[in-house]
């Protein structure tokens, strides 16, 4: 014998007992000496051949309603000859109803399709109750007219072949499960930017199960130290000496990182035998298997990962390959996250140097500021705030937002903040400050623009001069607890305004009563919620201010830490809160607001009416508000129609003057100033006249009215005594 089981014998024949193949034999004739092949020693008939393979036959006569089974067929159904009477219904004792439905469906489908045969797997119940997988294959016989009259076929045990297929299916399902684990872990870690994001993925819901484990521990290498940064699934509290230790071979994670070799341990006993240092912490270690994997990325060890199971387990080759693949995914994510954290630390440090370090104290009030970086990306943006001491005891308040969330936005923000601060400290008006800041930004070599609101506050008098560039206006919360978003005329964002030749930022004068607070928003990060309209966020902010604490710092904390975080905003946010002390001002002050309406602005009058309605509601004017609104409309219309200039509207709440005739009540004074020296003339128009009734209406609605010269122009005024006051 040569040992070659596939080799033919001397006659060229293949013998399966020698490893030959049945379908590789090519010599079916006589051998080399011309003689015929000898007959087999033990002839086996067809029935015996089927019986050896546990295969029986059946003959189902549909006309006679009989189904004959041979002896082997009866054995397949685990029936004795005396237990079967030849009727198909008698097989119901062995075939469960659900399996019978499957058999009937297979036969019916073959008949309906006109198929010559059918085959189906089904289960039978043996006499001891155990299930047996069986396969039947039948041939359908039809007469000359195509009518089915008989089915003949085979029935055999199929448990062995199905066991093989179940094993293959189990292996396939296991591979699919492992593939899914890698895909799920990769997908989850692909969205992780920082090391904190990676640890949240590993320790969050289902984190350990993604690795087929019950508990997980993750650590990073820091020079010659090993620090644990994430633990999930382990009971109790981890000792401090386990959280940070020297990089050596006495602890499994540190050993894996130091040796760059993975350790697969089947039980806790094997783990303790290998690392005796863990014996004092027996109650912290699961009783099952453990895996310790080095995390290597680009030939650099970044850390190690430990996986624990509650039950002992021998790790197969596929288990090991899966663990190593997952370790590679985690290592790449940690390396990327570490680099991201370093870059973010640099960026946030750059931004911190751009924002003011200290907020100066101001006379007559206090200021609180807050800033939150963006919750995505590099946590850096172009938002800024500033509090600027100004000449004559005034204070400048600035909030702004440079377009973008990157280091370039932070750099532009720093330059713009310094420039705007310089213009403000020179004593310029808010409009001039924004005009110069816009031109400065336009001259920089950048395509970024910025939105901004600048307020020049005089807490002695309560006067606020406001100008804004494409930004949210201020929210005022008065001493009585009323909040109001005052409409403030504005211009285009800084930079764009100059580029389009429209660097004009009209100024609005508001009044801050003693005890009132002013809220400035840097960006829409505080009022914008993903998936919702910004007006909903504005309303929610106003409600939060009304319901918030009275103390300024506590209110700032609530708005920045709770409202901003709860909204889920991914944008950065800055705010400035200004509080005017109730005792501010040595002399009584006059609440007022001022607006300028351009002659070519058709919406100016409607904005004044909206502002008047808000202000009259705060001043409790009641039904008098409508008369004041009508009078203001008439005076503004006269100024815009009969002069070549715009109109400056001033509304004041004058205090009562006891002892003066008619001065027992507070009064609301309305002034409309223009640059025309032409004096108004009250006319008495006829019934068919189309104009000339404006001053008549003002005279009829107000308690008093008149005109006064004002430098290069004049001012028409009227006063209204508040009702219900004596």
XYZ file of C-alpha atoms in Angstrom:
726
model
C 0.000 0.000 0.000
C 1.311 3.375 -0.916
C -0.944 5.317 1.458
C -2.572 7.171 -1.417
C -6.239 6.445 -0.787
C -7.337 8.280 -3.917
C -5.184 6.188 -6.209
C -6.859 3.534 -8.388
C -5.989 -0.117 -8.021
C -4.075 -2.058 -10.625
C -7.203 -2.414 -12.730
C -7.885 1.346 -12.679
C -10.923 1.046 -10.385
C -11.728 3.402 -7.483
C -12.646 1.897 -4.131
C -14.500 4.082 -1.535
C -12.965 1.956 1.210
C -9.600 3.257 0.007
C -10.750 6.879 -0.162
C -11.809 6.743 -3.776
C -14.649 8.780 -5.227
C -17.760 7.253 -6.712
C -18.211 9.984 -9.292
C -14.547 9.974 -10.310
C -14.595 6.356 -11.598
C -14.386 6.234 -15.348
C -13.773 2.508 -16.009
C -17.179 0.798 -16.167
C -16.178 -1.983 -18.583
C -13.998 -5.018 -18.231
C -10.629 -4.826 -16.496
C -7.258 -4.901 -18.169
C -7.231 -8.670 -18.712
C -10.550 -8.571 -20.532
C -12.610 -10.393 -17.866
C -15.926 -9.093 -16.419
C -16.103 -7.653 -12.911
C -17.012 -10.254 -10.262
C -20.549 -10.091 -8.810
C -20.953 -8.674 -5.285
C -20.634 -11.206 -2.497
C -23.880 -10.016 -0.765
C -26.570 -8.944 -3.243
C -28.833 -6.158 -1.787
C -32.282 -5.613 -3.180
C -34.013 -2.258 -3.655
C -36.100 -2.612 -0.508
C -33.065 -3.478 1.557
C -31.154 -0.511 0.160
C -33.987 1.838 1.139
C -34.274 0.259 4.575
C -30.571 0.717 5.240
C -31.044 4.445 4.605
C -34.244 4.555 6.702
C -36.349 5.282 3.648
C -39.805 3.807 3.042
C -42.337 4.001 0.229
C -45.975 4.977 0.097
C -48.815 4.608 -2.414
C -51.734 7.002 -2.004
C -54.806 5.991 -4.027
C -57.036 9.064 -4.119
C -60.005 7.253 -5.619
C -60.013 4.463 -3.032
C -58.884 6.878 -0.245
C -56.154 4.501 0.903
C -52.482 5.165 1.670
C -50.238 2.099 1.739
C -46.925 2.173 3.610
C -44.238 -0.492 3.407
C -42.527 -1.829 6.502
C -39.794 0.829 6.443
C -42.393 3.561 5.936
C -44.197 2.363 9.051
C -40.919 2.504 10.990
C -40.407 6.116 9.867
C -43.786 6.968 11.411
C -42.981 4.710 14.415
C -46.064 2.542 13.727
C -46.558 -1.216 14.029
C -48.465 -3.001 11.243
C -51.387 -3.675 13.573
C -51.625 0.054 14.437
C -52.255 1.230 10.890
C -55.390 0.451 8.868
C -54.289 1.998 5.547
C -56.349 5.173 5.834
C -54.609 8.608 5.619
C -56.559 9.882 8.627
C -54.912 7.216 10.800
C -51.580 9.025 10.489
C -52.994 11.907 12.550
C -51.793 10.133 15.686
C -48.216 10.761 14.577
C -48.496 14.030 12.604
C -49.259 17.187 14.689
C -52.002 19.448 13.248
C -49.618 22.261 12.288
C -47.405 19.782 10.405
C -50.465 18.335 8.676
C -51.358 21.810 7.437
C -47.860 22.153 5.956
C -48.147 18.790 4.175
C -51.580 19.616 2.774
C -50.332 23.038 1.601
C -47.362 21.470 -0.234
C -49.563 18.906 -2.030
C -52.224 21.508 -2.888
C -49.627 23.892 -4.294
C -48.176 21.152 -6.506
C -51.634 20.247 -7.789
C -52.491 23.893 -8.443
C -49.234 24.509 -10.305
C -49.518 21.290 -12.329
C -46.139 20.181 -10.973
C -45.124 16.516 -11.405
C -43.832 16.170 -7.822
C -43.432 17.838 -4.458
C -41.164 17.581 -1.433
C -41.468 18.858 2.124
C -39.874 18.462 5.555
C -42.184 17.850 8.525
C -42.066 16.472 12.048
C -43.731 13.361 13.483
C -44.256 12.488 17.134
C -42.822 9.102 18.098
C -44.616 6.920 20.573
C -42.340 8.150 23.400
C -43.220 11.777 22.548
C -39.902 12.787 20.987
C -40.085 14.712 17.697
C -38.537 13.254 14.553
C -37.709 15.259 11.459
C -38.980 13.523 8.322
C -38.905 14.227 4.603
C -41.373 13.043 1.999
C -41.197 13.273 -1.756
C -44.180 12.330 -3.893
C -44.824 11.928 -7.618
C -48.257 12.948 -8.894
C -49.943 10.599 -11.416
C -52.638 11.985 -13.712
C -54.868 10.245 -16.265
C -55.258 11.189 -19.903
C -57.606 14.046 -18.989
C -55.126 15.496 -16.473
C -57.085 14.295 -13.435
C -54.958 13.434 -10.410
C -55.756 9.918 -9.209
C -52.643 8.657 -7.405
C -49.511 9.808 -5.548
C -46.529 7.529 -4.990
C -43.296 8.411 -3.296
C -40.746 8.067 -0.531
C -40.723 8.971 3.149
C -37.519 8.970 5.197
C -35.938 10.113 8.435
C -34.125 13.496 7.987
C -32.835 14.209 11.478
C -29.148 13.729 10.602
C -29.105 16.000 7.584
C -31.152 18.656 9.364
C -28.806 18.458 12.351
C -25.976 19.305 9.988
C -27.966 22.161 8.473
C -28.914 23.439 11.941
C -25.233 23.439 12.876
C -24.388 25.322 9.723
C -27.238 27.722 10.358
C -26.045 28.238 13.924
C -22.546 29.014 12.679
C -23.963 31.383 10.106
C -26.137 33.124 12.678
C -23.132 33.432 14.984
C -21.098 35.051 12.207
C -23.980 37.394 11.436
C -24.220 38.286 15.121
C -20.513 39.026 15.288
C -20.689 41.112 12.126
C -23.615 43.039 13.564
C -21.682 43.670 16.791
C -18.747 45.120 14.870
C -21.049 47.236 12.693
C -23.043 48.559 15.660
C -19.917 49.405 17.630
C -18.295 51.068 14.622
C -21.437 53.097 13.898
C -21.767 54.230 17.519
C -18.102 55.214 17.803
C -18.075 56.976 14.435
C -20.221 59.724 15.950
C -17.959 60.138 18.991
C -15.760 63.221 18.737
C -14.144 63.488 22.157
C -12.823 60.977 24.677
C -15.906 61.727 26.775
C -18.072 60.781 23.789
C -16.220 57.464 23.423
C -16.705 56.610 27.101
C -20.409 57.463 26.842
C -20.757 54.992 23.981
C -18.936 52.239 25.894
C -20.688 52.783 29.228
C -24.122 53.779 27.939
C -27.143 51.557 27.433
C -26.050 48.346 25.753
C -22.410 49.428 25.700
C -20.927 46.243 27.196
C -23.392 44.036 25.299
C -21.993 45.350 22.010
C -18.858 43.429 22.961
C -20.750 40.340 24.107
C -19.835 41.110 27.727
C -21.632 41.821 31.001
C -19.117 44.362 32.321
C -16.490 46.621 30.809
C -13.523 48.665 31.970
C -11.474 51.100 29.864
C -8.189 52.801 30.625
C -5.689 55.093 28.896
C -1.897 55.149 28.920
C -0.374 58.429 30.073
C 3.414 58.194 29.780
C 4.340 55.561 32.415
C 0.947 55.687 34.134
C -2.308 53.846 33.457
C -5.599 55.595 34.273
C -9.045 53.988 34.228
C -11.562 56.367 32.626
C -14.704 54.244 32.248
C -16.350 51.363 34.146
C -19.746 49.771 33.659
C -21.359 46.594 34.974
C -18.994 46.038 37.936
C -20.468 46.123 41.465
C -19.344 48.442 44.228
C -16.776 51.220 44.115
C -13.416 50.773 42.450
C -10.461 51.462 44.810
C -8.320 54.472 44.079
C -5.177 52.402 43.538
C -7.031 50.528 40.783
C -8.139 53.729 39.029
C -4.607 55.078 38.578
C -1.453 53.001 38.829
C 2.038 52.603 37.484
C 2.323 50.875 34.117
C 3.502 47.351 35.040
C 2.487 43.691 34.776
C 0.754 43.340 38.159
C -2.675 44.391 36.867
C -4.319 42.867 33.776
C -5.142 46.091 31.886
C -1.732 47.590 32.567
C -0.083 44.304 31.574
C -2.026 44.175 28.289
C -0.977 47.734 27.436
C 2.639 47.127 28.423
C 3.071 43.773 26.611
C 0.735 44.554 23.680
C -0.690 41.052 24.071
C -4.317 40.115 24.617
C -5.242 37.828 27.513
C -8.220 35.430 27.299
C -9.051 33.921 30.704
C -11.860 31.395 31.146
C -12.752 32.031 34.817
C -12.144 34.207 37.842
C -9.882 31.556 39.327
C -7.612 31.719 36.312
C -7.606 35.528 36.542
C -6.628 35.544 40.241
C -3.934 32.925 39.677
C -2.365 35.103 37.007
C -2.764 38.426 38.835
C -2.583 37.828 42.629
C -2.790 41.570 43.277
C -6.521 41.346 42.559
C -7.271 38.913 45.424
C -8.255 41.675 47.940
C -10.914 42.820 45.476
C -12.598 39.455 44.966
C -16.100 40.883 45.469
C -15.538 43.311 42.591
C -14.648 40.659 40.006
C -17.308 38.602 38.155
C -17.006 34.813 38.455
C -16.953 34.184 34.716
C -14.463 34.682 31.912
C -12.408 37.808 31.260
C -10.659 39.343 28.250
C -7.993 42.066 28.354
C -7.157 43.747 25.073
C -4.413 46.265 24.264
C -5.658 49.253 22.268
C -3.080 49.960 19.579
C -3.508 52.626 16.888
C -0.804 53.404 14.331
C 1.694 51.308 16.284
C 1.052 53.306 19.451
C -0.597 51.923 22.576
C -3.334 54.316 23.652
C -4.900 52.173 26.370
C -6.481 48.818 27.204
C -9.983 47.367 27.355
C -11.268 44.754 29.801
C -14.388 42.634 29.216
C -16.037 40.458 31.882
C -18.749 37.788 31.721
C -20.848 36.374 34.529
C -20.301 32.766 33.379
C -17.051 30.860 32.724
C -16.289 30.366 29.064
C -13.648 28.875 26.794
C -12.924 31.419 24.077
C -13.017 30.058 20.550
C -10.924 31.316 17.673
C -13.895 33.301 16.413
C -14.364 34.873 19.870
C -10.740 35.952 19.891
C -10.877 37.382 16.388
C -14.047 39.317 17.224
C -12.524 40.770 20.392
C -9.370 41.846 18.566
C -11.417 43.460 15.790
C -13.498 45.430 18.290
C -10.348 46.490 20.138
C -9.004 47.925 16.892
C -12.175 49.947 16.379
C -12.026 51.333 19.933
C -8.316 52.154 19.596
C -8.853 54.151 16.404
C -11.751 56.045 17.988
C -9.737 56.860 21.110
C -6.778 58.108 19.113
C -9.030 60.323 16.992
C -10.833 61.576 20.100
C -7.566 62.347 21.888
C -6.356 64.481 18.990
C -9.733 66.209 18.879
C -9.580 67.015 22.602
C -6.114 68.502 22.196
C -7.284 70.696 19.330
C -10.386 71.740 21.258
C -8.300 72.627 24.306
C -6.195 74.900 22.120
C -9.274 76.466 20.521
C -11.109 77.090 23.772
C -7.939 78.553 25.266
C -7.728 80.921 22.307
C -11.351 81.925 22.730
C -10.957 82.460 26.480
C -8.215 85.007 25.828
C -10.563 86.871 23.466
C -13.332 87.359 26.042
C -13.071 89.887 28.886
C -11.579 88.440 32.050
C -13.289 90.806 34.511
C -16.590 92.656 34.498
C -16.158 96.189 35.913
C -18.349 97.471 38.718
C -20.875 100.100 37.654
C -22.476 102.832 39.719
C -26.219 102.529 40.250
C -26.514 98.910 39.174
C -24.888 95.557 38.598
C -24.068 93.364 35.624
C -23.979 89.563 35.259
C -22.550 87.787 32.197
C -22.611 84.146 31.117
C -21.126 82.235 28.209
C -21.574 78.637 26.990
C -19.558 77.149 24.168
C -21.243 75.097 21.480
C -22.066 71.521 22.494
C -20.847 70.079 19.192
C -17.746 70.423 17.100
C -14.744 72.042 18.730
C -16.835 73.812 21.366
C -15.732 77.166 19.983
C -17.652 79.916 18.284
C -17.713 83.577 17.475
C -19.976 84.777 20.302
C -18.753 87.515 22.578
C -19.881 89.969 25.204
C -18.339 93.068 26.729
C -19.010 95.605 29.475
C -17.268 98.913 28.739
C -16.837 101.853 31.163
C -17.681 105.071 29.272
C -17.166 108.771 29.982
C -19.629 110.648 32.232
C -20.426 107.544 34.288
C -22.151 105.672 31.485
C -21.702 101.992 30.626
C -21.518 100.253 27.257
C -22.997 96.754 26.945
C -22.191 94.650 23.889
C -23.239 91.226 22.717
C -22.369 89.818 19.297
C -21.857 86.749 17.176
C -19.324 86.248 14.389
C -20.429 83.771 11.758
C -18.971 80.266 12.154
C -17.822 77.819 14.839
C -14.085 77.493 14.354
C -10.797 79.099 15.294
C -11.118 81.625 12.465
C -14.439 82.823 13.899
C -12.817 83.185 17.319
C -9.904 85.156 15.862
C -12.208 87.526 13.974
C -14.328 87.901 17.101
C -11.293 88.943 19.155
C -10.276 91.626 16.672
C -13.815 92.951 16.305
C -14.395 93.072 20.061
C -11.247 95.122 20.635
C -12.090 97.507 17.779
C -15.661 98.042 18.952
C -14.468 98.609 22.505
C -12.025 101.263 21.281
C -14.746 103.098 19.315
C -17.076 103.002 22.309
C -14.528 104.351 24.798
C -13.980 107.348 22.513
C -17.508 108.433 23.461
C -19.223 107.923 20.098
C -22.943 107.314 19.858
C -24.141 103.689 19.442
C -24.888 104.265 15.771
C -21.397 105.625 15.107
C -19.822 102.753 17.051
C -21.571 100.146 14.896
C -20.847 102.019 11.660
C -17.118 102.079 12.401
C -17.146 98.452 13.577
C -18.848 97.398 10.337
C -16.260 99.220 8.249
C -13.457 97.670 10.320
C -14.828 94.164 9.722
C -15.282 94.836 6.009
C -11.617 95.818 5.750
C -10.394 92.576 7.322
C -9.389 89.804 4.955
C -12.335 87.633 5.856
C -15.704 86.695 4.424
C -17.277 86.447 7.879
C -19.997 88.825 9.046
C -21.216 89.508 12.568
C -24.444 90.421 14.311
C -24.336 92.757 17.271
C -26.376 94.787 19.743
C -24.804 97.773 21.520
C -26.429 99.583 24.435
C -25.184 102.802 25.955
C -26.676 102.878 29.459
C -26.915 105.863 31.808
C -28.100 104.386 35.111
C -28.283 107.841 36.700
C -31.149 108.822 34.422
C -32.233 105.368 33.279
C -31.756 106.266 29.598
C -30.773 103.453 27.247
C -29.538 104.246 23.734
C -29.742 101.061 21.665
C -28.445 100.190 18.198
C -28.380 96.745 16.663
C -26.983 95.084 13.547
C -29.010 92.052 12.482
C -29.430 90.928 16.073
C -32.117 90.311 18.682
C -33.280 93.378 20.546
C -33.320 93.754 24.333
C -35.814 92.254 26.738
C -36.784 94.552 29.625
C -38.212 93.206 32.865
C -39.575 96.135 34.848
C -39.903 96.444 38.597
C -43.594 95.451 38.435
C -42.706 92.077 36.909
C -43.715 92.795 33.308
C -41.465 91.622 30.472
C -41.402 93.130 27.012
C -39.343 92.704 23.861
C -39.078 96.320 22.765
C -38.903 96.826 18.990
C -35.569 98.408 18.141
C -34.778 99.636 14.653
C -31.729 97.932 13.241
C -29.498 97.496 10.231
C -27.743 94.710 8.389
C -25.048 92.596 10.094
C -21.650 94.172 10.534
C -19.501 93.782 7.448
C -22.441 93.097 5.154
C -23.881 96.532 5.843
C -20.697 98.197 4.584
C -20.373 95.842 1.619
C -23.906 96.726 0.486
C -23.455 100.433 1.180
C -26.126 100.436 3.912
C -24.058 100.963 7.036
C -26.783 102.810 8.883
C -27.912 101.662 12.316
C -30.764 103.841 13.638
C -30.701 104.487 17.346
C -33.595 103.843 19.733
C -33.879 105.385 23.180
C -35.506 103.316 25.921
C -35.924 103.908 29.621
C -34.967 101.554 32.433
C -36.958 102.238 35.569
C -35.297 101.816 38.981
C -35.437 98.130 39.946
C -35.799 96.990 36.323
C -33.557 94.535 34.507
C -32.325 94.455 30.937
C -31.489 91.170 29.187
C -29.247 91.095 26.123
C -28.858 87.954 23.994
C -25.665 87.202 22.148
C -27.039 84.700 19.665
C -30.182 82.732 19.184
C -28.467 79.886 21.061
C -30.519 80.700 24.161
C -33.860 80.851 22.360
C -33.400 78.423 19.490
C -34.440 74.785 19.909
C -33.813 72.270 17.118
C -37.052 71.533 15.276
C -39.011 74.447 16.794
C -39.789 77.987 15.697
C -37.595 80.632 17.286
C -40.652 82.551 18.521
C -41.440 79.650 20.848
C -37.963 79.966 22.351
C -38.360 83.734 22.726
C -41.644 83.270 24.573
C -40.091 80.560 26.757
C -37.208 82.876 27.649
C -39.555 85.690 28.628
C -41.495 83.269 30.846
C -38.274 82.009 32.432
C -37.248 85.588 33.243
C -40.637 86.361 34.819
C -40.579 83.190 36.902
C -36.881 83.352 37.703
C -35.190 84.446 40.912
C -34.894 88.138 41.704
C -31.169 87.998 42.432
C -29.220 88.768 39.262
C -26.508 86.102 39.513
C -29.072 83.407 40.347
C -31.160 84.461 37.348
C -28.110 84.306 35.100
C -27.338 80.787 36.341
C -30.877 79.632 35.720
C -31.004 80.975 32.180
C -27.564 79.734 31.151
C -27.362 76.396 32.960
C -30.981 75.277 32.830
C -32.802 76.973 29.965
C -29.924 76.706 27.496
C -29.058 73.112 28.425
C -32.702 71.996 28.479
C -33.386 73.394 25.011
C -30.840 71.003 23.517
C -29.222 73.820 21.553
C -25.962 72.986 19.819
C -25.115 76.679 19.306
C -22.947 78.746 21.603
C -24.592 81.319 23.831
C -23.715 84.502 25.705
C -25.900 86.840 27.690
C -25.546 90.071 29.618
C -27.901 91.010 32.452
C -28.104 94.602 33.692
C -29.964 95.554 36.863
C -30.689 99.147 37.807
C -30.826 99.530 41.564
C -34.125 100.810 42.981
C -32.269 103.739 44.558
C -30.370 104.647 41.401
C -30.440 108.341 40.469
C -30.254 111.321 42.811
C -33.285 113.005 41.279
C -36.581 111.610 40.006
C -36.234 110.408 36.447
C -38.649 110.496 33.562
C -39.507 107.240 31.753
C -39.270 107.775 28.019
C -38.495 106.203 24.691
C -37.393 107.735 21.400
C -37.683 106.450 17.831
C -36.620 107.895 14.505
C -38.731 107.371 11.382
C -37.108 107.978 7.993
C -39.155 109.835 5.426
C -38.785 107.035 2.858
C -39.657 104.288 5.349
C -43.294 103.227 4.844
C -43.267 100.900 7.863
C -41.930 103.456 10.319
C -45.341 104.673 11.503
C -46.573 101.113 12.149
C -43.465 100.362 14.230
C -44.109 103.478 16.305
C -47.714 102.395 16.897
C -46.563 98.932 18.008
C -44.043 100.495 20.370
C -46.688 102.846 21.728
C -49.099 99.999 22.453
C -46.457 98.140 24.422
C -45.376 101.225 26.336
C -48.918 102.373 27.113
C -49.672 98.939 28.502
C -46.679 99.186 30.839
C -47.637 102.708 31.893
C -51.242 101.625 32.573
C -52.732 104.156 30.138
C -55.916 102.115 29.695
C -58.363 103.438 27.103
C -56.164 106.508 26.650
C -53.694 104.378 24.668
C -55.875 104.483 21.546
C -56.092 108.298 21.593
C -52.328 108.588 21.963
C -51.790 106.179 19.081
C -54.111 108.176 16.807
C -52.458 111.478 17.746
C -48.999 110.047 17.115
C -50.070 108.760 13.704
C -51.401 112.187 12.685
C -48.300 114.065 13.844
C -45.919 111.599 12.158
C -47.919 111.750 8.930
C -47.796 115.562 8.935
C -44.032 115.533 9.458
C -43.381 113.029 6.682
C -45.846 114.633 4.246
C -45.217 118.348 4.674
C -41.445 118.401 5.363
C -38.345 117.101 3.634
C -37.000 115.266 6.695
C -37.870 112.306 8.858
C -39.505 112.446 12.260
C -38.052 111.953 15.756
C -40.722 110.669 18.153
C -40.335 111.046 21.923
C -42.828 109.717 24.462
C -42.419 110.576 28.167
C -44.291 109.756 31.356
C -44.283 113.062 33.292
C -44.769 112.999 37.054
C -47.617 114.786 38.812
C -47.017 118.394 39.907
C -49.051 119.070 43.028
C -49.973 122.706 43.509
C -49.831 123.452 39.801
C -53.183 123.915 38.025
C -54.013 120.670 36.209
C -50.929 118.975 37.645
C -52.598 116.556 40.054
C -52.247 113.658 37.675
C -49.351 112.110 35.821
C -49.247 112.969 32.127
C -48.009 111.301 28.955
C -46.261 113.740 26.647
C -45.876 112.981 22.932
C -43.433 114.950 20.763
C -42.760 114.674 17.036
C -39.728 116.651 15.887
C -38.754 117.479 12.303
C -36.150 119.723 10.626
C -38.552 122.087 8.918
C -38.810 125.704 10.113
C -42.297 125.976 8.620
C -44.750 126.503 11.474
C -47.890 124.329 11.575
C -51.239 125.985 10.900
C -54.493 124.678 12.276
C -57.195 124.775 9.586
C -60.955 124.398 9.558
C -61.660 122.255 6.483
C -65.073 121.987 4.948
C -67.210 118.907 4.678
C -65.743 117.883 1.326
C -62.086 118.596 2.170
C -59.686 115.628 1.964
C -57.027 116.983 4.327
C -56.408 119.499 7.088
C -58.022 117.580 9.985
C -54.844 116.241 11.614
C -54.309 119.026 14.156
C -58.052 119.156 14.816
C -57.942 115.497 15.872
C -54.867 116.099 18.048
C -56.620 119.047 19.721
C -59.787 117.008 20.272
C -58.058 113.960 21.735
C -55.373 115.558 23.937
C -55.625 117.716 27.022
C -53.179 120.252 25.575
C -50.995 120.648 22.512
C -48.595 123.075 20.909
C -45.414 123.642 18.910
C -41.878 124.562 19.984
C -38.793 125.611 18.032
C -35.951 123.064 18.165
C -32.678 124.305 16.686
C -32.948 123.778 12.946
C -36.551 122.636 13.127
C -39.569 122.390 15.396
C -41.453 119.942 17.581
C -45.215 119.428 17.827
C -46.307 118.131 21.214
C -49.427 117.039 23.003
C -50.137 115.826 26.531
C -52.641 113.356 27.984
C -53.546 113.180 31.673
C -53.726 109.609 32.955
C -57.245 108.720 34.108
C -58.089 107.645 37.647
C -55.381 109.732 39.347
C -55.925 112.776 41.537
